[in-house]
């Protein structure tokens, strides 16, 4: 069985300061991991994904995440927050393979940017 | 190209009525998923269609929920005798066919999400 825990339901940072959104996962197999972003009244958009290649994954809008197997973590970071980053962020895990792919979503972290 | 579309965008219904929610996936995508997002919750998997295989219905919360996918394209999620706890945003996603043979560990392809249908049961 797979699961994902987002450790913070709400994070507030000042514009221009670093962002850290924490995620821990549990998976029976080598997982694929994703971060999705959901802006208000908009659909989910993929930020980045890890699929057993490089452990440091770079995504869109300056975000990146590092897969740490020993810590079962996949934290999302950004060096400098922008007002447009305010949104809900979901950490997602899949240990599926061809023919059995299902995603398990975390409960989300709401990111607020303080001007 | 066009993304995943869903209709209606909003649906208000009375308790006990049936509702149908529609999803048009990206053309050529073989897999289609339905999720439910309740207030303050993450996304909850409901059902998954892959090509002509039998759907994975393991996430459907009750027998009031059903879904079908016609011609390998459009899908309809039906909720019968709606209850207030069914109020949520229902999201549809599609995915292209992954590479590799069945049973092999292949990189998971991105799911493309529609904008959702907000269902309110009064």
Short mmCIF file of C-alpha atoms in Angstrom, two decimals:
data_model
loop_
_atom_site.label_atom_id
_atom_site.label_comp_id
_atom_site.label_asym_id
_atom_site.label_seq_id
_atom_site.Cartn_x
_atom_site.Cartn_y
_atom_site.Cartn_z
CA UNK A 1 0.00 0.00 0.00
CA UNK A 2 1.15 3.52 -0.66
CA UNK A 3 0.53 6.71 1.26
CA UNK A 4 1.81 10.25 1.44
CA UNK A 5 1.88 12.70 4.32
CA UNK A 6 2.14 16.43 3.88
CA UNK A 7 3.42 17.69 7.18
CA UNK A 8 2.02 21.21 6.98
CA UNK A 9 -1.51 22.09 6.00
CA UNK A 10 -0.61 25.77 5.67
CA UNK A 11 2.69 27.56 5.03
CA UNK A 12 3.19 31.33 4.93
CA UNK A 13 6.37 32.96 3.65
CA UNK A 14 7.32 36.48 2.69
CA UNK A 15 7.86 37.34 -0.93
CA UNK A 16 11.49 36.78 -1.91
CA UNK A 17 12.20 34.27 0.88
CA UNK A 18 12.70 30.51 0.44
CA UNK A 19 9.82 28.06 0.27
CA UNK A 20 9.86 24.58 1.83
CA UNK A 21 6.84 22.28 1.57
CA UNK A 22 7.39 18.95 3.29
CA UNK A 23 6.26 15.54 2.11
CA UNK A 24 6.93 12.01 3.38
CA UNK A 25 5.80 8.92 1.55
CA UNK A 26 5.29 5.23 2.11
CA UNK A 27 5.44 2.77 -0.74
CA UNK A 28 5.90 -0.95 -1.19
CA UNK A 29 8.00 -0.50 -4.29
CA UNK A 30 10.30 2.08 -5.77
CA UNK A 31 7.80 4.89 -6.10
CA UNK A 32 7.15 7.58 -8.62
CA UNK A 33 6.58 10.89 -6.87
CA UNK A 34 4.98 14.09 -8.05
CA UNK A 35 4.12 17.57 -6.93
CA UNK A 36 0.97 19.14 -8.35
CA UNK A 37 -0.17 22.74 -7.88
CA UNK A 38 -3.76 23.96 -7.85
CA UNK A 39 -4.39 27.68 -8.19
CA UNK A 40 -7.77 29.02 -7.09
CA UNK A 41 -10.54 28.00 -9.49
CA UNK A 42 -8.05 26.30 -11.80
CA UNK A 43 -7.19 22.70 -12.57
CA UNK A 44 -4.29 20.73 -11.18
CA UNK A 45 -0.98 21.29 -12.90
CA UNK A 46 2.10 19.10 -12.68
CA UNK A 47 5.07 20.92 -11.13
CA UNK A 48 7.61 18.12 -11.30
CA UNK A 49 8.00 14.36 -11.09
CA UNK A 50 10.54 11.83 -9.88
CA UNK A 51 10.73 8.46 -11.64
CA UNK A 52 13.99 6.89 -10.43
CA UNK A 53 16.32 9.01 -12.50
CA UNK A 54 18.17 11.92 -10.85
CA UNK A 55 17.22 12.37 -7.19
CA UNK A 56 17.13 16.15 -7.53
CA UNK A 57 14.26 17.05 -9.79
CA UNK A 58 13.71 20.46 -11.30
CA UNK A 59 10.25 21.61 -12.22
CA UNK A 60 8.46 24.60 -13.58
CA UNK A 61 8.48 28.10 -12.07
CA UNK A 62 11.79 27.56 -10.25
CA UNK A 63 10.59 24.74 -8.00
CA UNK A 64 12.63 21.65 -7.29
CA UNK A 65 12.38 18.60 -5.08
CA UNK A 66 14.87 16.06 -3.78
CA UNK A 67 14.07 12.38 -3.41
CA UNK A 68 15.66 10.99 -0.25
CA UNK A 69 15.03 7.28 0.07
CA UNK A 70 16.66 6.99 3.50
CA UNK A 71 14.27 9.60 4.85
CA UNK A 72 11.31 8.61 2.64
CA UNK A 73 10.93 12.28 1.83
CA UNK A 74 10.27 14.37 -1.26
CA UNK A 75 10.24 17.95 -0.05
CA UNK A 76 9.46 20.80 -2.46
CA UNK A 77 11.62 23.91 -2.40
CA UNK A 78 12.03 27.23 -4.16
CA UNK A 79 14.81 29.73 -3.41
CA UNK A 80 12.68 32.86 -3.66
CA UNK A 81 8.90 33.01 -3.37
CA UNK A 82 6.80 35.04 -5.76
CA UNK A 83 3.28 36.29 -5.21
CA UNK A 84 2.08 34.07 -8.05
CA UNK A 85 3.19 30.99 -6.09
CA UNK A 86 0.22 31.32 -3.74
CA UNK A 87 -1.76 28.12 -4.29
CA UNK A 88 -2.49 24.64 -2.95
CA UNK A 89 0.28 22.10 -3.43
CA UNK A 90 -0.21 18.34 -3.45
CA UNK A 91 2.44 15.68 -3.00
CA UNK A 92 1.51 12.51 -4.88
CA UNK A 93 2.88 8.98 -4.91
CA UNK A 94 2.43 6.10 -7.29
CA UNK A 95 3.94 2.66 -7.03
CA UNK A 96 2.00 1.38 -9.97
CA UNK A 97 3.33 -0.17 -13.06
CA UNK A 98 1.94 -0.52 -16.51
CA UNK A 99 -1.66 -1.61 -16.15
CA UNK A 100 -2.01 -0.70 -12.49
CA UNK A 101 -1.27 2.98 -12.19
CA UNK A 102 -3.04 4.83 -9.42
CA UNK A 103 -2.06 8.04 -7.70
CA UNK A 104 -2.38 8.65 -3.99
CA UNK A 105 -2.63 12.32 -3.06
CA UNK A 106 -1.60 14.04 0.14
CA UNK A 107 -4.09 16.33 1.84
CA UNK A 108 -2.39 19.41 0.43
CA UNK A 109 -0.43 22.40 1.70
CA UNK A 110 -1.82 25.86 1.19
CA UNK A 111 1.00 28.30 0.44
CA UNK A 112 0.41 31.95 1.29
CA UNK A 113 2.85 34.64 0.15
CA UNK A 114 3.12 37.73 2.31
CA UNK A 115 3.89 40.93 0.35
CA UNK B 1 -4.18 21.22 -28.22
CA UNK B 2 -7.32 20.97 -26.13
CA UNK B 3 -7.00 19.74 -22.58
CA UNK B 4 -9.35 17.63 -20.51
CA UNK B 5 -12.79 19.18 -20.34
CA UNK B 6 -15.56 18.54 -17.85
CA UNK B 7 -19.20 19.52 -17.76
CA UNK B 8 -21.02 21.01 -16.08
CA UNK B 9 -18.59 23.23 -14.21
CA UNK B 10 -21.09 23.61 -11.39
CA UNK B 11 -24.07 21.48 -10.43
CA UNK B 12 -26.54 22.13 -7.65
CA UNK B 13 -29.02 19.39 -6.93
CA UNK B 14 -31.45 18.30 -4.28
CA UNK B 15 -30.85 15.37 -2.00
CA UNK B 16 -32.15 12.18 -3.54
CA UNK B 17 -31.79 13.24 -7.15
CA UNK B 18 -29.47 11.56 -9.65
CA UNK B 19 -26.65 13.49 -11.34
CA UNK B 20 -24.40 12.82 -14.32
CA UNK B 21 -20.98 14.37 -14.69
CA UNK B 22 -19.15 14.29 -18.00
CA UNK B 23 -15.47 14.11 -18.87
CA UNK B 24 -13.88 14.54 -22.29
CA UNK B 25 -10.27 13.35 -22.12
CA UNK B 26 -7.42 14.49 -24.29
CA UNK B 27 -7.70 12.84 -27.69
CA UNK B 28 -5.62 9.68 -27.90
CA UNK B 29 -5.20 9.24 -24.15
CA UNK B 30 -5.91 5.66 -23.21
CA UNK B 31 -6.36 5.99 -19.46
CA UNK B 32 -9.04 7.99 -17.67
CA UNK B 33 -9.45 8.59 -13.96
CA UNK B 34 -12.10 10.08 -11.71
CA UNK B 35 -11.24 11.66 -8.38
CA UNK B 36 -13.20 13.45 -5.69
CA UNK B 37 -11.89 16.44 -3.77
CA UNK B 38 -13.85 17.29 -0.66
CA UNK B 39 -13.36 20.53 1.26
CA UNK B 40 -10.05 20.45 3.10
CA UNK B 41 -9.20 16.99 1.78
CA UNK B 42 -6.76 15.66 -0.75
CA UNK B 43 -7.94 13.96 -3.89
CA UNK B 44 -9.69 10.66 -3.41
CA UNK B 45 -9.39 8.10 -6.20
CA UNK B 46 -12.75 6.82 -7.45
CA UNK B 47 -12.35 4.81 -10.66
CA UNK B 48 -9.84 4.13 -13.42
CA UNK B 49 -10.33 3.10 -17.05
CA UNK B 50 -7.46 1.76 -19.15
CA UNK B 51 -8.18 0.96 -22.77
CA UNK B 52 -10.56 -1.96 -23.15
CA UNK B 53 -9.69 -3.51 -19.79
CA UNK B 54 -12.25 -3.82 -17.02
CA UNK B 55 -12.25 -0.62 -14.97
CA UNK B 56 -10.74 -0.46 -11.51
CA UNK B 57 -13.71 0.53 -9.36
CA UNK B 58 -11.97 0.05 -6.03
CA UNK B 59 -12.34 3.70 -5.01
CA UNK B 60 -16.08 4.09 -5.51
CA UNK B 61 -17.51 4.90 -2.06
CA UNK B 62 -20.87 3.17 -2.52
CA UNK B 63 -23.05 1.43 -5.08
CA UNK B 64 -24.76 4.74 -5.73
CA UNK B 65 -21.68 5.68 -7.73
CA UNK B 66 -21.02 4.30 -11.20
CA UNK B 67 -19.09 5.33 -14.26
CA UNK B 68 -18.80 4.30 -17.84
CA UNK B 69 -16.57 5.16 -20.71
CA UNK B 70 -17.99 4.93 -24.19
CA UNK B 71 -15.84 4.19 -27.21
CA UNK B 72 -12.69 4.57 -25.17
CA UNK B 73 -13.18 8.32 -24.99
CA UNK B 74 -15.89 10.25 -23.13
CA UNK B 75 -16.73 9.15 -19.61
CA UNK B 76 -19.79 9.76 -17.46
CA UNK B 77 -19.81 9.53 -13.67
CA UNK B 78 -23.30 8.93 -12.30
CA UNK B 79 -24.33 9.44 -8.70
CA UNK B 80 -27.75 8.08 -7.82
CA UNK B 81 -29.89 9.28 -4.91
CA UNK B 82 -27.38 12.00 -4.04
CA UNK B 83 -26.60 12.72 -0.40
CA UNK B 84 -25.21 15.89 1.16
CA UNK B 85 -21.89 14.16 1.81
CA UNK B 86 -21.52 13.74 -1.96
CA UNK B 87 -20.90 17.49 -2.23
CA UNK B 88 -17.38 17.91 -3.57
CA UNK B 89 -15.37 18.79 -6.64
CA UNK B 90 -15.18 15.86 -9.03
CA UNK B 91 -12.03 15.81 -11.11
CA UNK B 92 -11.28 13.84 -14.21
CA UNK B 93 -7.81 13.12 -15.53
CA UNK B 94 -6.43 11.36 -18.58
CA UNK B 95 -3.06 9.90 -19.40
CA UNK B 96 -1.39 8.68 -22.55
CA UNK B 97 -0.47 5.03 -22.88
CA UNK B 98 2.79 4.39 -21.04
CA UNK B 99 5.67 2.74 -22.80
CA UNK B 100 6.85 -0.76 -22.02
CA UNK B 101 5.25 -4.19 -21.79
CA UNK B 102 2.52 -5.02 -19.33
CA UNK B 103 3.99 -5.88 -15.94
CA UNK B 104 7.25 -4.05 -16.49
CA UNK B 105 8.27 -1.17 -14.31
CA UNK B 106 8.09 1.85 -16.54
CA UNK B 107 8.14 5.52 -15.74
CA UNK B 108 4.75 6.75 -14.79
CA UNK B 109 3.26 9.20 -17.21
CA UNK B 110 1.74 12.45 -16.08
CA UNK B 111 -1.99 12.66 -15.56
CA UNK B 112 -3.66 15.70 -17.12
CA UNK B 113 -6.50 17.07 -15.07
CA UNK B 114 -9.69 18.78 -16.09
CA UNK B 115 -11.04 21.84 -14.27
CA UNK B 116 -13.52 19.77 -12.28
CA UNK B 117 -17.24 19.81 -11.59
CA UNK B 118 -18.32 21.37 -8.32
CA UNK B 119 -21.30 19.40 -7.04
CA UNK B 120 -23.48 20.82 -4.30
CA UNK B 121 -26.21 18.66 -2.82
CA UNK B 122 -28.78 20.65 -0.87
#
